[in-house]
CSV table of C-alpha atoms in Angstrom, one decimal:
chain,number,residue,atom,x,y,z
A,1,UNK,CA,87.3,17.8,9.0
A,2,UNK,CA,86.8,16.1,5.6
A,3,UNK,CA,87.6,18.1,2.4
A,4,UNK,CA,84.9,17.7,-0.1
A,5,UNK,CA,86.0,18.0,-3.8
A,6,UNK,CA,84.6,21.5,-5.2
A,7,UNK,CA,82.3,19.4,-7.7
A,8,UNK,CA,80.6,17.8,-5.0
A,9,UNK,CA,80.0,20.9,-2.7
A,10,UNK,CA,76.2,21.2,-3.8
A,11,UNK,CA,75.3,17.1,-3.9
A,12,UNK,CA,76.4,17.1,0.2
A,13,UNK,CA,74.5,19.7,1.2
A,14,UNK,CA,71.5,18.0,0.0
A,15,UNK,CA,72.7,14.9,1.2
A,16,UNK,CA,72.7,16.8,4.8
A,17,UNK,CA,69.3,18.3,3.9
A,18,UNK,CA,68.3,14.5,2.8
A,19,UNK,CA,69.8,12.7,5.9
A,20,UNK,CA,68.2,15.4,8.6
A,21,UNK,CA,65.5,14.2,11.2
A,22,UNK,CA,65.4,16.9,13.5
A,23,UNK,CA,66.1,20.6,12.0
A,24,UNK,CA,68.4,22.2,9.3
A,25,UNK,CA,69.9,25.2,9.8
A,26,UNK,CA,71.1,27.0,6.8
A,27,UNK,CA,73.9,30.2,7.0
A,28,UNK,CA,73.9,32.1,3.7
A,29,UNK,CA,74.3,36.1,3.1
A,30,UNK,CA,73.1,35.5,0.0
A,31,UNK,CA,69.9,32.5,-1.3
A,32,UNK,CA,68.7,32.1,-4.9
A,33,UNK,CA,67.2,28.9,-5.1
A,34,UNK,CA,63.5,29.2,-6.8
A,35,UNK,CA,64.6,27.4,-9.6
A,36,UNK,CA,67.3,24.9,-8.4
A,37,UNK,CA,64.5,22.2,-8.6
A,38,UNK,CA,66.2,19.5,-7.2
A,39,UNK,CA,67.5,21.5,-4.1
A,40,UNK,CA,63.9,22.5,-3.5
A,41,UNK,CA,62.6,18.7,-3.9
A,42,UNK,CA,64.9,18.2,-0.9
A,43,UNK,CA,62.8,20.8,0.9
A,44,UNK,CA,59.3,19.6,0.2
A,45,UNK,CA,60.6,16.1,1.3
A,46,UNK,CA,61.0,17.4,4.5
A,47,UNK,CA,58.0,19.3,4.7
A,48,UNK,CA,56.3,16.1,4.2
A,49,UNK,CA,58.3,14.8,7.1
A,50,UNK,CA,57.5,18.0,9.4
A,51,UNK,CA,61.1,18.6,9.6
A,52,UNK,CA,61.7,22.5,10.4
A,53,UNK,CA,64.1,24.6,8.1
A,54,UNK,CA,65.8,27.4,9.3
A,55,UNK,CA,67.7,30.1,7.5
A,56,UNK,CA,70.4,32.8,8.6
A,57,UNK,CA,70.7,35.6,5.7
A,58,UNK,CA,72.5,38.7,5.4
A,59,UNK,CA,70.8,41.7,6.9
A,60,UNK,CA,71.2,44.3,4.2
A,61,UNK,CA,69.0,46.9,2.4
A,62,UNK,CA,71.2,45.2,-0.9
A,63,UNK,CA,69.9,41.9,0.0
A,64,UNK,CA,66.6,42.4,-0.7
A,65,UNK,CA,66.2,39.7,-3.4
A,66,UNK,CA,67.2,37.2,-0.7
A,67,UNK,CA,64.1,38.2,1.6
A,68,UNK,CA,61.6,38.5,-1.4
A,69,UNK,CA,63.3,34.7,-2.4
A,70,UNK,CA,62.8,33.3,0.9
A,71,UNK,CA,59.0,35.2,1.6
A,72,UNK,CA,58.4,33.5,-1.6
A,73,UNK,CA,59.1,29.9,-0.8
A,74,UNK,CA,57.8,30.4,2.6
A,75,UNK,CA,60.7,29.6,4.8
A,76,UNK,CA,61.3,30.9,8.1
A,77,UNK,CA,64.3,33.0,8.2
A,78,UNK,CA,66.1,35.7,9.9
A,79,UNK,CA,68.9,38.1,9.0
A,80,UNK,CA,72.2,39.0,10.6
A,81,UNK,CA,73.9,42.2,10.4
A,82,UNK,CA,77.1,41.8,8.3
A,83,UNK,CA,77.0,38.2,8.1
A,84,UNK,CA,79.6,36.5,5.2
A,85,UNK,CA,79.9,33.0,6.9
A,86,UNK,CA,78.2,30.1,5.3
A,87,UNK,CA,77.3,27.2,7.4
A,88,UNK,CA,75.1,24.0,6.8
A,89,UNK,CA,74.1,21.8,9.6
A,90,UNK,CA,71.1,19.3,10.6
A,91,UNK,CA,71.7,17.4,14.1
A,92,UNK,CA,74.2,14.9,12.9
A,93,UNK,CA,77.0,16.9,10.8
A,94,UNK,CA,77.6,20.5,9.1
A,95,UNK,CA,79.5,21.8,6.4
A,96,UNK,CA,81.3,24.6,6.3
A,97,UNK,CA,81.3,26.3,2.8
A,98,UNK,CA,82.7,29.1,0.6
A,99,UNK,CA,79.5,29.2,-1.2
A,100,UNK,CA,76.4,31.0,-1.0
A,101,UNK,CA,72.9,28.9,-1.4
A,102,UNK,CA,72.6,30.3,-5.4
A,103,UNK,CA,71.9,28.4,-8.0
A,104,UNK,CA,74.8,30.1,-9.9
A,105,UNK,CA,77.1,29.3,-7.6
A,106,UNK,CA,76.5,25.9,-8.2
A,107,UNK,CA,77.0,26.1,-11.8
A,108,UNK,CA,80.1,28.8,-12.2
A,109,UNK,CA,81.8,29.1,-9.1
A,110,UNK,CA,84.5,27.3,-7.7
A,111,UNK,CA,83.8,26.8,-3.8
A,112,UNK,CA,85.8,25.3,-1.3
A,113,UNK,CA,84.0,23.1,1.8
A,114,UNK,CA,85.0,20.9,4.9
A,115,UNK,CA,82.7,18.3,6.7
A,116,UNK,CA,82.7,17.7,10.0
A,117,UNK,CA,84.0,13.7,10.7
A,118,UNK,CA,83.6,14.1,14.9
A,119,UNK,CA,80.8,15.4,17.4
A,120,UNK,CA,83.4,17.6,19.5
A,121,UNK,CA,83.9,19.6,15.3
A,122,UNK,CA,80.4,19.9,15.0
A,123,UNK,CA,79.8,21.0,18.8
A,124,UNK,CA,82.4,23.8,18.1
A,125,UNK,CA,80.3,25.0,15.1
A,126,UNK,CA,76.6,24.8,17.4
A,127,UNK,CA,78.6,27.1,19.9
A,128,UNK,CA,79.5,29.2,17.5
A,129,UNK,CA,76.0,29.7,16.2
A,130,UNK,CA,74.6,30.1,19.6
A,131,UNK,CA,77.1,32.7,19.9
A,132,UNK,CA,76.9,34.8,17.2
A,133,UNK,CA,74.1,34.1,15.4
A,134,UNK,CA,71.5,33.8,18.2
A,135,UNK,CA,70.2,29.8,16.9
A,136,UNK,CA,68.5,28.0,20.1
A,137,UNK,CA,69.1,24.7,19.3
A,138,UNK,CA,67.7,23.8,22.2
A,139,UNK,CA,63.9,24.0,20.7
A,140,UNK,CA,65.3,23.3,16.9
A,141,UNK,CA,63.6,20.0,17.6
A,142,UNK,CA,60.4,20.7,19.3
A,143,UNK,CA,59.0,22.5,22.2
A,144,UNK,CA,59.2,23.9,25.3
A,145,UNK,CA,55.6,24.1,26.0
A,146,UNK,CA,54.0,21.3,27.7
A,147,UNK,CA,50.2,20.3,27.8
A,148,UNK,CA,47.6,22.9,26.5
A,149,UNK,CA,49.4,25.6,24.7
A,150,UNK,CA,46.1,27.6,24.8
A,151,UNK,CA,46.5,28.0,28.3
A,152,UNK,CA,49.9,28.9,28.0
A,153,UNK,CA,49.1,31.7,25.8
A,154,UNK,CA,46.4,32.7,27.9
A,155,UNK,CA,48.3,32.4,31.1
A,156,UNK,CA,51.3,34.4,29.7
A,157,UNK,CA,48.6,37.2,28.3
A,158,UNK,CA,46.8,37.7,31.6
A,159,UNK,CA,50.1,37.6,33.6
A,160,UNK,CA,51.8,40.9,31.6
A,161,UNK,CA,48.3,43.0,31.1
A,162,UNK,CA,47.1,42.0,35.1
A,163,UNK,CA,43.6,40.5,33.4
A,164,UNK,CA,41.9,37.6,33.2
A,165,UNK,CA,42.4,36.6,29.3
A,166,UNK,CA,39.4,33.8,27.9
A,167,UNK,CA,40.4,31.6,25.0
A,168,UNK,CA,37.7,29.3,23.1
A,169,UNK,CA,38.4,26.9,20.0
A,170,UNK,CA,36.3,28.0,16.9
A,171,UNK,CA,36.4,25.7,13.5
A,172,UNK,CA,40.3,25.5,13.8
A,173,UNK,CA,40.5,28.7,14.6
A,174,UNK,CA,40.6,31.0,17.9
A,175,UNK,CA,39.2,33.6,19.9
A,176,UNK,CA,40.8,35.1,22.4
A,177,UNK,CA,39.3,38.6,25.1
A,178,UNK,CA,41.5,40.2,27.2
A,179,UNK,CA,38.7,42.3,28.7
A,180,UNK,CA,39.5,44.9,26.8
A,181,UNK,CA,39.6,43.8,22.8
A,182,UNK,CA,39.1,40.9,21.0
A,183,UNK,CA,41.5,38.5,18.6
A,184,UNK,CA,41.1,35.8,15.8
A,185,UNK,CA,43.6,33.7,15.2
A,186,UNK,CA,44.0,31.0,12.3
A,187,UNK,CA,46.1,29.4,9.6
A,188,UNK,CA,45.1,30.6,6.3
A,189,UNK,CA,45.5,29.4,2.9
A,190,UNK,CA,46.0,25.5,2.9
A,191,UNK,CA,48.8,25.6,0.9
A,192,UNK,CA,51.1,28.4,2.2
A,193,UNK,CA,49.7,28.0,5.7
A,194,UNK,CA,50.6,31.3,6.8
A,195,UNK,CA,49.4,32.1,10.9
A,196,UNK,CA,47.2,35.1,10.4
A,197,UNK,CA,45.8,37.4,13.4
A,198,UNK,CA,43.8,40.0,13.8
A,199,UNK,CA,42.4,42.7,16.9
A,200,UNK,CA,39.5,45.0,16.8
A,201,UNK,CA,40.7,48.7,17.0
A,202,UNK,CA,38.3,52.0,17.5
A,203,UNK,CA,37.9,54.5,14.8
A,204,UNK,CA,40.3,56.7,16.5
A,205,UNK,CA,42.9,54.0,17.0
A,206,UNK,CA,42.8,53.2,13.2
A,207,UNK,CA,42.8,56.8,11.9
A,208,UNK,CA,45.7,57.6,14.1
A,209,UNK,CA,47.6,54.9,12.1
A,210,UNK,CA,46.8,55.9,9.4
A,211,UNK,CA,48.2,59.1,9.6
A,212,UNK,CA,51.0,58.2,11.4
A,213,UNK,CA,51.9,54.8,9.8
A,214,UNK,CA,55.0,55.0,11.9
A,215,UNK,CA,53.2,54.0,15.1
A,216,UNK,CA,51.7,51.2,13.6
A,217,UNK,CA,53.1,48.2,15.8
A,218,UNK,CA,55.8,45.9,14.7
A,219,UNK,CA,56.3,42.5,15.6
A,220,UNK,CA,59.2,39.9,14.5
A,221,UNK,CA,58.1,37.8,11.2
A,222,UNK,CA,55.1,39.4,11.1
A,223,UNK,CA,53.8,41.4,7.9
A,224,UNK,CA,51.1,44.3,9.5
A,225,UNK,CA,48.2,45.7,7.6
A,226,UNK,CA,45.6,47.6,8.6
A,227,UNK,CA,41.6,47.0,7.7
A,228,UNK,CA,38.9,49.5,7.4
A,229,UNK,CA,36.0,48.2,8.5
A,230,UNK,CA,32.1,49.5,7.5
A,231,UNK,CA,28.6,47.9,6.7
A,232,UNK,CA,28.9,46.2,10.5
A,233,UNK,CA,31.9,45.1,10.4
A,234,UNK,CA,34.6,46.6,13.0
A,235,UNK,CA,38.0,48.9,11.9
A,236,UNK,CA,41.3,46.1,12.3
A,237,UNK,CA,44.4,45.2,12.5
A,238,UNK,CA,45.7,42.1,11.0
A,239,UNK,CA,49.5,40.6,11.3
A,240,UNK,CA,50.4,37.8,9.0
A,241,UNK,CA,53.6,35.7,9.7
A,242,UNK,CA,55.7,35.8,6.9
A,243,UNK,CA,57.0,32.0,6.8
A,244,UNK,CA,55.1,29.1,6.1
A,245,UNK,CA,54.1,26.4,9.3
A,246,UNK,CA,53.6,22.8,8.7
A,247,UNK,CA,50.4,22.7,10.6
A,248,UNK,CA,47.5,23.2,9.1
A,249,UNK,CA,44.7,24.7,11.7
A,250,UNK,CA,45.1,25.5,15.1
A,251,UNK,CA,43.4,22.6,16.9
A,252,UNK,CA,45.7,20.8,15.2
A,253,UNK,CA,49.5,22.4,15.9
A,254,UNK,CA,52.5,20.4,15.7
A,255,UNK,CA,54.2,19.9,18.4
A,256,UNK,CA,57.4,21.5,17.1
A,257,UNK,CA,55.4,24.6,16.1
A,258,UNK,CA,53.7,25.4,19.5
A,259,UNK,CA,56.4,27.7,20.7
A,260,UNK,CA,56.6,29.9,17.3
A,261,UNK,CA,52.6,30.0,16.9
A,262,UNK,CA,52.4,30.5,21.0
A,263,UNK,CA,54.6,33.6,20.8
A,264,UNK,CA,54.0,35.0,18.1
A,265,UNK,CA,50.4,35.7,19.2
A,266,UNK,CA,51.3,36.2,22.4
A,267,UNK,CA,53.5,39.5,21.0
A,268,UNK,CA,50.6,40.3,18.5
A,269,UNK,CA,48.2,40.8,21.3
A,270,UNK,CA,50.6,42.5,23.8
A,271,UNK,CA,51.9,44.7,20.7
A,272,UNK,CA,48.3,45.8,20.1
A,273,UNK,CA,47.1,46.3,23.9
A,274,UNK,CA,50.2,48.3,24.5
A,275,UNK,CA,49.4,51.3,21.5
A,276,UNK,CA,45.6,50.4,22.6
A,277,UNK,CA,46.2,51.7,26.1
A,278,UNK,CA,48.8,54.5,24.7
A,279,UNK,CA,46.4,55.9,22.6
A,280,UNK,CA,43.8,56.0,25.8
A,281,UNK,CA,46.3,58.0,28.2
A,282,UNK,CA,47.3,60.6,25.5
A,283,UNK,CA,43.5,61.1,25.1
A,284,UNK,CA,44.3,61.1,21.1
């Protein structure tokens, strides 16, 4: 590995950022970067080049700023139980740093960091965050779904519930039956393009969560709400991935988004026929 001079820690990193064409994966307890303007230049460059950004944060109820930073800017991320490691990568070469992705750092600290100079140094560092940080680098880069990734979703809905699930294309949007409920699916607000969905519930099914906000189904990177309905309109529940996509609608999904979008609705809907059907045996 190549020793980079302390004063030059931050510029490399964004060089890495710069020089990426596949993914960038970035290993930080700790980010504070809404005002490092330059760093976040980087970012919206590759957003223009659909280039997907990844971040592994500390998971800890201290780390809270870190989450609200990230939910903010509208990366994906996820967190890693006592995490300290700081790691920088794209497909060509990482850097391994003493330094945390804070704007203060940059300025006051005094880091230490090593490049990788050979493809066996920066295979040992893709092991190791297959390992131990759970990173499949095997769909960094695109995805694993092939042709129609409707009738993926549909297929892998009607093969857990044991129904016949329809799917149809609505004004970028979707809807989706499973025979027993309904769904909507779309990518809301054009410039955070957050996936939004959303699934009928009865009046029962919605008071019961209401009272008992505990029950109220979680899934991965999703921010749940419920929706009382009135005037017509049905009671809901409405999940909201809390990262921003590159795509813009869903007739139009990039192809290195179809796996995220394809599961993450796929978990929504399972999520929400599960309690649907708990709710019908316990007669509640």
């Amino acid at each position: 590995m190549k020793f980079i001079k302390p004063s030059e820690i931050s510029s490399k990193i964004m060089t890495l950022i710069e020089e990426s064409d596949e993914y960038v994966i970035i290993v930080s307890p700790y980010v504070k970067i809404s005002k490092w303007y330059k760093l976040l230049k980087k970012f919206d460059n590759l957003s223009n080049r659909n280039i997907p950004v990844e971040f592994i944060i500390r998971d800890d109820h201290t780390n809270q700023a870190s989450f609200n930073e990230l939910n903010k800017l509208g990366f994906r991320y996820h967190a890693i139980k006592d995490l300290h490691c700081k790691l920088y990568l794209n497909e060509k070469y990482a850097i391994v740093s003493s330094m945390n992705l804070l704007l203060s750092s940059e300025i006051n600290s005094l880091e230490l960091a090593y490049q990788t100079e050979t493809e066996a140094e920066l295979k040992e560092l893709t092991d190791f965050c297959k390992r131990y940080l759970s990173i499949d680098f095997s769909n960094s880069s695109g995805s694993n779904i092939y042709g129609n990734w409707y009738d993926f979703v549909c297929k892998s809905i009607s093969e857990s519930i044991g129904r016949n699930v329809s799917i149809h294309q609505k004004n970028g949007s979707i809807e989706l039956n499973t025979g027993t409920n309904n769904y909507s699916a779309f990518i809301w607000n054009a410039k955070h393009n957050h996936l939004r969905i959303t699934g009928i519930l009865s009046v029962k099914e919605y008071e019961y969560l209401t009272g008992n906000k505990q029950f109220i189904p979680e899934v991965k990177g999703m921010n749940i709400e419920l929706q009382k309905g009135g005037k017509g309109y049905y009671d809901t529940i409405w999940g909201t991935l809390d990262f921003k996509l590159r795509s813009r609608d869903l007739n139009n999904v990039l192809e290195k988004e179809k796996t995220i979008i394809s599961d993450i609705i796929i978990e929504f809907i399972l999520k929400i026929d599960e309690y649907k059907q708990w709710v019908n045996r316990n007669n509640l």
